[in-house]
PDB file of C-alpha atoms in Angstrom:
ATOM      1  CA  MET A  68     390.350 192.487 149.318  1.00  0.00           C
ATOM      2  CA  THR A  69     393.212 191.039 147.390  1.00  0.00           C
ATOM      3  CA  ALA A  70     392.405 189.348 144.156  1.00  0.00           C
ATOM      4  CA  THR A  71     394.290 186.200 143.194  1.00  0.00           C
ATOM      5  CA  LEU A  72     395.420 186.362 139.627  1.00  0.00           C
ATOM      6  CA  PRO A  73     395.308 183.123 137.701  1.00  0.00           C
ATOM      7  CA  THR A  74     398.636 181.717 136.694  1.00  0.00           C
ATOM      8  CA  SER A  75     399.043 181.446 132.975  1.00  0.00           C
ATOM      9  CA  ASP A  76     400.251 178.288 131.270  1.00  0.00           C
ATOM     10  CA  HIS A  77     403.368 180.137 130.149  1.00  0.00           C
ATOM     11  CA  ASP A  78     404.331 181.038 133.732  1.00  0.00           C
ATOM     12  CA  ALA A  79     403.713 177.480 134.878  1.00  0.00           C
ATOM     13  CA  ARG A  80     405.958 176.072 132.178  1.00  0.00           C
ATOM     14  CA  ARG A  81     408.608 178.666 132.984  1.00  0.00           C
ATOM     15  CA  ARG A  82     408.674 177.737 136.696  1.00  0.00           C
ATOM     16  CA  ALA A  83     408.561 173.992 136.072  1.00  0.00           C
ATOM     17  CA  PRO A  84     412.253 173.576 135.127  1.00  0.00           C
ATOM     18  CA  GLY A  85     413.306 175.382 138.310  1.00  0.00           C
ATOM     19  CA  ARG A  86     411.216 173.089 140.474  1.00  0.00           C
ATOM     20  CA  ALA A  87     412.495 170.061 138.578  1.00  0.00           C
ATOM     21  CA  ALA A  88     416.100 171.198 139.090  1.00  0.00           C
ATOM     22  CA  ALA A  89     415.507 171.732 142.795  1.00  0.00           C
ATOM     23  CA  HIS A  90     413.948 168.275 143.024  1.00  0.00           C
ATOM     24  CA  THR A  91     416.972 166.830 141.223  1.00  0.00           C
ATOM     25  CA  ARG A  92     419.362 168.534 143.626  1.00  0.00           C
ATOM     26  CA  LEU A  93     417.488 167.185 146.629  1.00  0.00           C
ATOM     27  CA  ARG A  94     417.503 163.631 145.270  1.00  0.00           C
ATOM     28  CA  PRO A  95     420.393 161.567 146.668  1.00  0.00           C
ATOM     29  CA  HIS A  96     423.148 160.579 144.274  1.00  0.00           C
ATOM     30  CA  ALA A  97     422.821 157.196 142.664  1.00  0.00           C
ATOM     31  CA  LEU A  98     425.488 154.616 143.312  1.00  0.00           C
ATOM     32  CA  ASN A  99     428.147 154.568 140.602  1.00  0.00           C
ATOM     33  CA  TRP A 100     428.440 150.829 140.092  1.00  0.00           C
ATOM     34  CA  PRO A 101     431.360 150.809 137.597  1.00  0.00           C
ATOM     35  CA  VAL A 102     433.525 152.901 139.918  1.00  0.00           C
ATOM     36  CA  THR A 103     432.445 150.879 142.962  1.00  0.00           C
ATOM     37  CA  VAL A 104     433.286 147.582 141.273  1.00  0.00           C
ATOM     38  CA  ALA A 105     436.653 148.944 140.111  1.00  0.00           C
ATOM     39  CA  LEU A 106     437.486 150.081 143.650  1.00  0.00           C
ATOM     40  CA  MET A 107     436.458 146.713 145.077  1.00  0.00           C
ATOM     41  CA  VAL A 108     438.675 144.886 142.591  1.00  0.00           C
ATOM     42  CA  ALA A 109     441.596 147.229 143.372  1.00  0.00           C
ATOM     43  CA  THR A 110     441.067 146.670 147.102  1.00  0.00           C
ATOM     44  CA  LEU A 111     441.063 142.896 146.671  1.00  0.00           C
ATOM     45  CA  ALA A 112     444.207 143.130 144.543  1.00  0.00           C
ATOM     46  CA  VAL A 113     445.944 144.640 147.591  1.00  0.00           C
ATOM     47  CA  LEU A 114     444.318 142.708 150.430  1.00  0.00           C
ATOM     48  CA  VAL A 115     444.555 139.209 148.939  1.00  0.00           C
ATOM     49  CA  PRO A 116     448.374 139.210 148.469  1.00  0.00           C
ATOM     50  CA  LEU A 117     448.736 140.819 151.899  1.00  0.00           C
ATOM     51  CA  TYR A 118     446.638 138.072 153.479  1.00  0.00           C
ATOM     52  CA  VAL A 119     448.631 135.360 151.686  1.00  0.00           C
ATOM     53  CA  THR A 120     451.894 136.912 152.896  1.00  0.00           C
ATOM     54  CA  VAL A 121     450.751 137.088 156.517  1.00  0.00           C
ATOM     55  CA  ALA A 122     449.204 133.611 156.438  1.00  0.00           C
ATOM     56  CA  MET A 123     452.260 131.950 154.931  1.00  0.00           C
ATOM     57  CA  ALA A 124     454.590 133.752 157.346  1.00  0.00           C
ATOM     58  CA  LEU A 125     452.691 132.335 160.322  1.00  0.00           C
ATOM     59  CA  LYS A 126     452.396 128.721 159.117  1.00  0.00           C
ATOM     60  CA  THR A 127     454.418 125.756 160.238  1.00  0.00           C
ATOM     61  CA  PRO A 128     456.710 124.034 157.691  1.00  0.00           C
ATOM     62  CA  SER A 129     454.210 121.195 157.248  1.00  0.00           C
ATOM     63  CA  GLN A 130     451.335 123.601 156.600  1.00  0.00           C
ATOM     64  CA  ALA A 131     453.412 125.614 154.111  1.00  0.00           C
ATOM     65  CA  ALA A 132     454.376 122.400 152.267  1.00  0.00           C
ATOM     66  CA  GLN A 133     450.706 121.617 151.612  1.00  0.00           C
ATOM     67  CA  GLY A 134     450.574 124.519 149.150  1.00  0.00           C
ATOM     68  CA  ASN A 135     447.220 125.935 150.296  1.00  0.00           C
ATOM     69  CA  ALA A 136     448.112 129.615 150.610  1.00  0.00           C
ATOM     70  CA  PHE A 137     444.576 130.739 151.572  1.00  0.00           C
ATOM     71  CA  ALA A 138     444.195 128.324 154.483  1.00  0.00           C
ATOM     72  CA  PRO A 139     444.379 130.123 157.847  1.00  0.00           C
ATOM     73  CA  PRO A 140     447.548 129.416 159.833  1.00  0.00           C
ATOM     74  CA  TRP A 141     446.882 127.219 162.844  1.00  0.00           C
ATOM     75  CA  PRO A 142     448.804 126.621 164.960  1.00  0.00           C
ATOM     76  CA  ILE A 143     450.750 129.864 164.523  1.00  0.00           C
ATOM     77  CA  ASP A 144     454.508 129.469 164.208  1.00  0.00           C
ATOM     78  CA  LEU A 145     456.498 132.596 165.128  1.00  0.00           C
ATOM     79  CA  ASN A 146     459.828 130.820 164.727  1.00  0.00           C
ATOM     80  CA  ASN A 147     459.730 131.685 161.018  1.00  0.00           C
ATOM     81  CA  PHE A 148     460.637 135.289 161.806  1.00  0.00           C
ATOM     82  CA  ALA A 149     463.579 134.218 163.956  1.00  0.00           C
ATOM     83  CA  SER A 150     464.827 131.918 161.192  1.00  0.00           C
ATOM     84  CA  ALA A 151     464.440 134.621 158.541  1.00  0.00           C
ATOM     85  CA  TRP A 152     466.218 137.086 160.832  1.00  0.00           C
ATOM     86  CA  ARG A 153     469.174 134.740 161.144  1.00  0.00           C
ATOM     87  CA  LEU A 154     469.423 133.269 157.639  1.00  0.00           C
ATOM     88  CA  THR A 155     469.127 136.566 155.746  1.00  0.00           C
ATOM     89  CA  HIS A 156     471.398 138.507 158.144  1.00  0.00           C
ATOM     90  CA  PHE A 157     468.438 140.815 158.517  1.00  0.00           C
ATOM     91  CA  PRO A 158     469.947 143.401 160.919  1.00  0.00           C
ATOM     92  CA  THR A 159     472.855 144.193 158.574  1.00  0.00           C
ATOM     93  CA  SER A 160     470.838 144.385 155.363  1.00  0.00           C
ATOM     94  CA  PHE A 161     468.046 146.256 157.145  1.00  0.00           C
ATOM     95  CA  ALA A 162     470.489 148.867 158.479  1.00  0.00           C
ATOM     96  CA  ILE A 163     472.022 149.312 155.015  1.00  0.00           C
ATOM     97  CA  SER A 164     468.582 149.747 153.438  1.00  0.00           C
ATOM     98  CA  ILE A 165     467.594 152.271 156.104  1.00  0.00           C
ATOM     99  CA  ALA A 166     470.806 154.267 155.562  1.00  0.00           C
ATOM    100  CA  VAL A 167     470.446 154.251 151.768  1.00  0.00           C
ATOM    101  CA  SER A 168     466.767 155.213 151.888  1.00  0.00           C
ATOM    102  CA  ALA A 169     467.334 157.967 154.468  1.00  0.00           C
ATOM    103  CA  ALA A 170     470.153 159.473 152.411  1.00  0.00           C
ATOM    104  CA  ALA A 171     468.028 159.256 149.271  1.00  0.00           C
ATOM    105  CA  VAL A 172     465.059 160.963 150.956  1.00  0.00           C
ATOM    106  CA  ILE A 173     467.105 163.797 152.483  1.00  0.00           C
ATOM    107  CA  GLY A 174     469.073 164.422 149.314  1.00  0.00           C
ATOM    108  CA  THR A 175     465.951 164.348 147.150  1.00  0.00           C
ATOM    109  CA  LEU A 176     464.097 166.781 149.410  1.00  0.00           C
ATOM    110  CA  VAL A 177     466.930 169.303 149.561  1.00  0.00           C
ATOM    111  CA  LEU A 178     468.086 169.238 145.937  1.00  0.00           C
ATOM    112  CA  SER A 179     464.624 168.994 144.382  1.00  0.00           C
ATOM    113  CA  SER A 180     463.142 171.808 146.468  1.00  0.00           C
ATOM    114  CA  LEU A 181     466.078 174.108 145.731  1.00  0.00           C
ATOM    115  CA  ALA A 182     465.966 173.368 142.001  1.00  0.00           C
ATOM    116  CA  ALA A 183     462.186 173.758 141.816  1.00  0.00           C
ATOM    117  CA  TYR A 184     462.275 177.044 143.742  1.00  0.00           C
ATOM    118  CA  ALA A 185     464.917 178.469 141.396  1.00  0.00           C
ATOM    119  CA  ILE A 186     462.949 177.352 138.342  1.00  0.00           C
ATOM    120  CA  ALA A 187     459.560 178.535 139.593  1.00  0.00           C
ATOM    121  CA  ARG A 188     460.801 182.007 140.569  1.00  0.00           C
ATOM    122  CA  ASN A 189     462.877 182.510 137.395  1.00  0.00           C
ATOM    123  CA  TRP A 190     460.481 181.049 134.859  1.00  0.00           C
ATOM    124  CA  ASP A 191     460.789 184.115 132.614  1.00  0.00           C
ATOM    125  CA  ARG A 192     464.468 183.310 132.018  1.00  0.00           C
ATOM    126  CA  ARG A 193     465.238 180.899 129.231  1.00  0.00           C
ATOM    127  CA  LEU A 194     467.972 179.018 131.092  1.00  0.00           C
ATOM    128  CA  PHE A 195     465.631 177.997 133.913  1.00  0.00           C
ATOM    129  CA  ARG A 196     462.808 177.064 131.555  1.00  0.00           C
ATOM    130  CA  TRP A 197     465.036 174.836 129.492  1.00  0.00           C
ATOM    131  CA  SER A 198     466.483 173.322 132.655  1.00  0.00           C
ATOM    132  CA  PHE A 199     462.972 172.312 133.646  1.00  0.00           C
ATOM    133  CA  PHE A 200     462.307 170.776 130.231  1.00  0.00           C
ATOM    134  CA  TYR A 201     465.654 168.978 130.411  1.00  0.00           C
ATOM    135  CA  LEU A 202     464.686 167.414 133.730  1.00  0.00           C
ATOM    136  CA  LEU A 203     461.319 166.387 132.340  1.00  0.00           C
ATOM    137  CA  GLY A 204     463.009 164.792 129.350  1.00  0.00           C
ATOM    138  CA  ALA A 205     465.128 162.669 131.683  1.00  0.00           C
ATOM    139  CA  MET A 206     461.939 160.991 132.939  1.00  0.00           C
ATOM    140  CA  PHE A 207     461.476 159.341 129.532  1.00  0.00           C
ATOM    141  CA  LEU A 208     464.894 157.671 129.481  1.00  0.00           C
ATOM    142  CA  PRO A 209     464.560 153.933 130.188  1.00  0.00           C
ATOM    143  CA  PHE A 210     466.873 152.571 132.840  1.00  0.00           C
ATOM    144  CA  PRO A 211     468.599 149.963 130.597  1.00  0.00           C
ATOM    145  CA  VAL A 212     469.917 152.824 128.441  1.00  0.00           C
ATOM    146  CA  VAL A 213     471.858 154.371 131.331  1.00  0.00           C
ATOM    147  CA  ALA A 214     472.583 151.231 133.356  1.00  0.00           C
ATOM    148  CA  LEU A 215     475.964 150.360 131.850  1.00  0.00           C
ATOM    149  CA  PRO A 216     477.346 153.942 131.974  1.00  0.00           C
ATOM    150  CA  GLN A 217     476.284 154.198 135.616  1.00  0.00           C
ATOM    151  CA  ILE A 218     478.073 150.962 136.479  1.00  0.00           C
ATOM    152  CA  LYS A 219     481.299 152.101 134.808  1.00  0.00           C
ATOM    153  CA  LEU A 220     481.103 155.592 136.312  1.00  0.00           C
ATOM    154  CA  THR A 221     480.584 154.395 139.876  1.00  0.00           C
ATOM    155  CA  ALA A 222     483.458 151.940 139.493  1.00  0.00           C
ATOM    156  CA  LEU A 223     485.790 154.672 138.202  1.00  0.00           C
ATOM    157  CA  LEU A 224     484.833 156.985 141.068  1.00  0.00           C
ATOM    158  CA  SER A 225     485.156 154.149 143.635  1.00  0.00           C
ATOM    159  CA  ILE A 226     481.590 154.607 144.830  1.00  0.00           C
ATOM    160  CA  ASP A 227     480.393 151.122 143.886  1.00  0.00           C
ATOM    161  CA  SER A 228     478.885 150.860 147.352  1.00  0.00           C
ATOM    162  CA  PRO A 229     475.673 151.805 149.177  1.00  0.00           C
ATOM    163  CA  ALA A 230     476.826 155.437 149.024  1.00  0.00           C
ATOM    164  CA  GLY A 231     476.816 155.297 145.229  1.00  0.00           C
ATOM    165  CA  VAL A 232     473.413 153.618 145.263  1.00  0.00           C
ATOM    166  CA  ALA A 233     471.982 156.427 147.429  1.00  0.00           C
ATOM    167  CA  LEU A 234     473.506 159.048 145.117  1.00  0.00           C
ATOM    168  CA  LEU A 235     471.946 157.427 142.050  1.00  0.00           C
ATOM    169  CA  HIS A 236     468.589 157.181 143.801  1.00  0.00           C
ATOM    170  CA  ILE A 237     468.699 160.944 144.360  1.00  0.00           C
ATOM    171  CA  VAL A 238     469.579 161.587 140.724  1.00  0.00           C
ATOM    172  CA  PHE A 239     466.824 159.366 139.352  1.00  0.00           C
ATOM    173  CA  GLN A 240     464.207 160.916 141.662  1.00  0.00           C
ATOM    174  CA  LEU A 241     465.178 164.482 140.773  1.00  0.00           C
ATOM    175  CA  SER A 242     463.020 164.904 137.654  1.00  0.00           C
ATOM    176  CA  PHE A 243     459.734 163.731 139.136  1.00  0.00           C
ATOM    177  CA  SER A 244     460.328 165.562 142.406  1.00  0.00           C
ATOM    178  CA  VAL A 245     461.098 168.869 140.684  1.00  0.00           C
ATOM    179  CA  LEU A 246     457.882 168.487 138.709  1.00  0.00           C
ATOM    180  CA  LEU A 247     455.860 168.085 141.922  1.00  0.00           C
ATOM    181  CA  TYR A 248     457.610 170.932 143.711  1.00  0.00           C
ATOM    182  CA  SER A 249     457.235 173.312 140.761  1.00  0.00           C
ATOM    183  CA  ALA A 250     453.485 172.734 140.593  1.00  0.00           C
ATOM    184  CA  TYR A 251     453.196 173.298 144.342  1.00  0.00           C
ATOM    185  CA  LEU A 252     455.303 176.478 144.378  1.00  0.00           C
ATOM    186  CA  ARG A 253     453.001 178.120 141.847  1.00  0.00           C
ATOM    187  CA  SER A 254     450.304 178.156 144.532  1.00  0.00           C
ATOM    188  CA  VAL A 255     452.557 179.944 147.060  1.00  0.00           C
ATOM    189  CA  PRO A 256     451.905 183.737 146.915  1.00  0.00           C
ATOM    190  CA  ALA A 257     454.917 185.746 145.804  1.00  0.00           C
ATOM    191  CA  GLU A 258     453.835 188.579 148.120  1.00  0.00           C
ATOM    192  CA  LEU A 259     455.251 186.639 151.075  1.00  0.00           C
ATOM    193  CA  GLU A 260     458.716 186.778 149.560  1.00  0.00           C
ATOM    194  CA  GLU A 261     458.370 190.433 148.564  1.00  0.00           C
ATOM    195  CA  ASN A 262     457.480 191.424 152.117  1.00  0.00           C
ATOM    196  CA  ALA A 263     460.439 189.465 153.438  1.00  0.00           C
ATOM    197  CA  ARG A 264     462.785 191.171 150.988  1.00  0.00           C
ATOM    198  CA  ILE A 265     461.519 194.555 152.121  1.00  0.00           C
ATOM    199  CA  ASP A 266     462.447 193.546 155.672  1.00  0.00           C
ATOM    200  CA  GLY A 267     465.989 192.737 154.469  1.00  0.00           C
ATOM    201  CA  ALA A 268     465.828 188.934 154.136  1.00  0.00           C
ATOM    202  CA  THR A 269     468.135 187.253 151.670  1.00  0.00           C
ATOM    203  CA  THR A 270     467.123 184.572 149.193  1.00  0.00           C
ATOM    204  CA  TRP A 271     468.492 181.797 151.405  1.00  0.00           C
ATOM    205  CA  GLN A 272     466.646 183.154 154.439  1.00  0.00           C
ATOM    206  CA  ILE A 273     463.416 183.403 152.458  1.00  0.00           C
ATOM    207  CA  PHE A 274     463.710 179.830 151.255  1.00  0.00           C
ATOM    208  CA  TRP A 275     464.599 178.178 154.562  1.00  0.00           C
ATOM    209  CA  ARG A 276     462.410 180.298 156.858  1.00  0.00           C
ATOM    210  CA  ILE A 277     459.357 180.969 154.668  1.00  0.00           C
ATOM    211  CA  ILE A 278     459.180 178.648 151.671  1.00  0.00           C
ATOM    212  CA  MET A 279     460.459 175.440 153.270  1.00  0.00           C
ATOM    213  CA  PRO A 280     457.878 175.433 156.102  1.00  0.00           C
ATOM    214  CA  LEU A 281     455.129 175.982 153.527  1.00  0.00           C
ATOM    215  CA  LEU A 282     456.329 172.934 151.583  1.00  0.00           C
ATOM    216  CA  GLY A 283     455.307 170.561 154.369  1.00  0.00           C
ATOM    217  CA  PRO A 284     452.643 168.577 152.451  1.00  0.00           C
ATOM    218  CA  MET A 285     454.801 168.386 149.344  1.00  0.00           C
ATOM    219  CA  ASN A 286     457.841 167.360 151.386  1.00  0.00           C
ATOM    220  CA  ALA A 287     455.807 164.430 152.708  1.00  0.00           C
ATOM    221  CA  THR A 288     454.702 163.531 149.184  1.00  0.00           C
ATOM    222  CA  VAL A 289     458.195 163.658 147.681  1.00  0.00           C
ATOM    223  CA  GLY A 290     459.668 161.954 150.731  1.00  0.00           C
ATOM    224  CA  ILE A 291     457.320 158.968 150.612  1.00  0.00           C
ATOM    225  CA  PHE A 292     457.856 158.498 146.866  1.00  0.00           C
ATOM    226  CA  ALA A 293     461.628 158.696 147.306  1.00  0.00           C
ATOM    227  CA  PHE A 294     461.537 156.290 150.255  1.00  0.00           C
ATOM    228  CA  LEU A 295     459.424 153.707 148.456  1.00  0.00           C
ATOM    229  CA  ALA A 296     461.537 153.908 145.295  1.00  0.00           C
ATOM    230  CA  SER A 297     464.778 153.526 147.245  1.00  0.00           C
ATOM    231  CA  TRP A 298     463.580 150.874 149.693  1.00  0.00           C
ATOM    232  CA  ASN A 299     462.053 148.596 147.037  1.00  0.00           C
ATOM    233  CA  ASP A 300     464.793 149.039 144.442  1.00  0.00           C
ATOM    234  CA  TYR A 301     466.502 145.830 143.440  1.00  0.00           C
ATOM    235  CA  MET A 302     468.172 146.702 140.147  1.00  0.00           C
ATOM    236  CA  LEU A 303     470.572 149.483 141.194  1.00  0.00           C
ATOM    237  CA  PRO A 304     472.007 147.836 144.331  1.00  0.00           C
ATOM    238  CA  SER A 305     472.488 144.523 142.549  1.00  0.00           C
ATOM    239  CA  LEU A 306     474.362 146.229 139.696  1.00  0.00           C
ATOM    240  CA  ILE A 307     476.311 148.903 141.582  1.00  0.00           C
ATOM    241  CA  THR A 308     477.322 147.382 144.926  1.00  0.00           C
ATOM    242  CA  ALA A 309     480.437 145.241 144.490  1.00  0.00           C
ATOM    243  CA  ASP A 310     480.592 143.791 148.003  1.00  0.00           C
ATOM    244  CA  PRO A 311     477.914 141.102 148.566  1.00  0.00           C
ATOM    245  CA  GLY A 312     478.014 141.793 152.289  1.00  0.00           C
ATOM    246  CA  LEU A 313     476.810 145.370 151.738  1.00  0.00           C
ATOM    247  CA  GLN A 314     473.714 144.581 149.724  1.00  0.00           C
ATOM    248  CA  THR A 315     470.330 146.049 150.551  1.00  0.00           C
ATOM    249  CA  LEU A 316     467.370 144.037 151.771  1.00  0.00           C
ATOM    250  CA  PRO A 317     465.672 143.336 148.379  1.00  0.00           C
ATOM    251  CA  VAL A 318     468.891 141.894 146.960  1.00  0.00           C
ATOM    252  CA  VAL A 319     469.513 139.764 150.052  1.00  0.00           C
ATOM    253  CA  GLN A 320     465.966 138.441 149.912  1.00  0.00           C
ATOM    254  CA  SER A 321     466.364 137.544 146.246  1.00  0.00           C
ATOM    255  CA  ILE A 322     469.507 135.565 147.052  1.00  0.00           C
ATOM    256  CA  PHE A 323     467.725 133.901 149.961  1.00  0.00           C
ATOM    257  CA  GLN A 324     464.765 132.979 147.758  1.00  0.00           C
ATOM    258  CA  SER A 325     467.003 131.295 145.204  1.00  0.00           C
ATOM    259  CA  GLU A 326     468.926 129.344 147.865  1.00  0.00           C
ATOM    260  CA  PHE A 327     465.996 128.377 150.105  1.00  0.00           C
ATOM    261  CA  GLY A 328     463.168 128.240 147.612  1.00  0.00           C
ATOM    262  CA  THR A 329     461.290 125.457 149.389  1.00  0.00           C
ATOM    263  CA  ASN A 330     461.096 127.256 152.749  1.00  0.00           C
ATOM    264  CA  TYR A 331     458.055 129.285 151.824  1.00  0.00           C
ATOM    265  CA  ASN A 332     457.101 130.102 155.393  1.00  0.00           C
ATOM    266  CA  ILE A 333     460.538 131.548 156.181  1.00  0.00           C
ATOM    267  CA  ALA A 334     460.657 133.382 152.845  1.00  0.00           C
ATOM    268  CA  PHE A 335     457.289 135.022 153.417  1.00  0.00           C
ATOM    269  CA  ALA A 336     458.314 135.944 156.961  1.00  0.00           C
ATOM    270  CA  SER A 337     461.310 137.806 155.566  1.00  0.00           C
ATOM    271  CA  TYR A 338     459.066 139.507 152.986  1.00  0.00           C
ATOM    272  CA  LEU A 339     456.710 140.620 155.733  1.00  0.00           C
ATOM    273  CA  MET A 340     459.544 142.058 157.813  1.00  0.00           C
ATOM    274  CA  ALA A 341     460.897 143.932 154.805  1.00  0.00           C
ATOM    275  CA  MET A 342     457.448 145.233 153.889  1.00  0.00           C
ATOM    276  CA  ALA A 343     456.601 146.499 157.385  1.00  0.00           C
ATOM    277  CA  PRO A 344     458.589 149.795 157.233  1.00  0.00           C
ATOM    278  CA  THR A 345     456.964 150.885 153.981  1.00  0.00           C
ATOM    279  CA  VAL A 346     453.470 150.154 155.291  1.00  0.00           C
ATOM    280  CA  VAL A 347     454.115 152.040 158.527  1.00  0.00           C
ATOM    281  CA  VAL A 348     455.618 155.053 156.754  1.00  0.00           C
ATOM    282  CA  TYR A 349     452.746 155.261 154.295  1.00  0.00           C
ATOM    283  CA  LEU A 350     450.057 154.896 156.966  1.00  0.00           C
ATOM    284  CA  PHE A 351     451.492 157.821 158.925  1.00  0.00           C
ATOM    285  CA  SER A 352     452.037 160.079 155.890  1.00  0.00           C
ATOM    286  CA  GLN A 353     449.186 159.221 153.503  1.00  0.00           C
ATOM    287  CA  ARG A 354     447.115 162.322 154.317  1.00  0.00           C
ATOM    288  CA  TRP A 355     450.072 164.582 153.508  1.00  0.00           C
ATOM    289  CA  VAL A 356     450.711 162.635 150.312  1.00  0.00           C
ATOM    290  CA  ILE A 357     447.152 163.144 149.065  1.00  0.00           C
ATOM    291  CA  SER A 358     447.047 166.834 149.996  1.00  0.00           C
ATOM    292  CA  GLY A 359     450.459 167.442 148.460  1.00  0.00           C
ATOM    293  CA  VAL A 360     449.551 165.857 145.138  1.00  0.00           C
ATOM    294  CA  THR A 361     446.310 167.869 144.776  1.00  0.00           C
ATOM    295  CA  GLN A 362     447.638 171.161 146.140  1.00  0.00           C
ATOM    296  CA  GLY A 363     449.220 172.429 142.934  1.00  0.00           C
ATOM    297  CA  ALA A 364     446.592 171.013 140.598  1.00  0.00           C
ATOM    298  CA  VAL A 365     444.378 174.123 140.588  1.00  0.00           C
ATOM    299  CA  LYS A 366     445.762 177.624 140.367  1.00  0.00           C
ATOM    300  CA  GLN A 367     444.329 179.898 143.021  1.00  0.00           C
TER     301      GLN A 367
END
């Protein structure tokens, strides 16, 4: 026969916290109302302007003249896009913006990854450390401080054109991109490079065949930031490009807005056409952007 020993009050009190903790873990998480409300407000801050843009772009001139931006467009007028296409010379400005943004993205990816790789793998050398701090310091320089020197320099070098704009976009994106790449490269094991060196690979071969494929998520992150910054930039093209016929899309739209300010439906149609590439690019690359930003946050 097995005797059942009575449980003392001390043992009961000692086991009680464990049962309470287990009960707490099993209980579903309560809704975080402050965070939920903040997310709802942030979502509305994006969706409401997007709805107004789409609604105004699809309205007839008489509906747009009424001034009720939240009223649904009916009947839908698709002629606004054809008018915006013609009046803003959309194909030319769109092609220039695509060329400038593509050059900025490619140049930023190549130069930033090379610089970050050299800095990350030579961090024990003072020259590379101070180069990194120098690039970080450039992030704190306001654009008006360097605007006039950039205008004079591009004019002296005869690159006051979309090519000069793309070059300046690469330069201004270099600091932030090197920061992202450096944090990401710290999570890449150095043993991969050591094994490749044992097999006789050079530094260039290691970078292009081993490191560059591993930088896929970060390449997407840096690429989308560089694309958005270049595509939406108004200040640099308006100051650098001397020929009005070679202006990018934001500058052309600003000129169109000042000349045809009462044609709200056509103006919003042009805004929607200019906004479409950025939305499409971000929708297809958002998962790589998120993974790339968080990859180097925690050291493995």
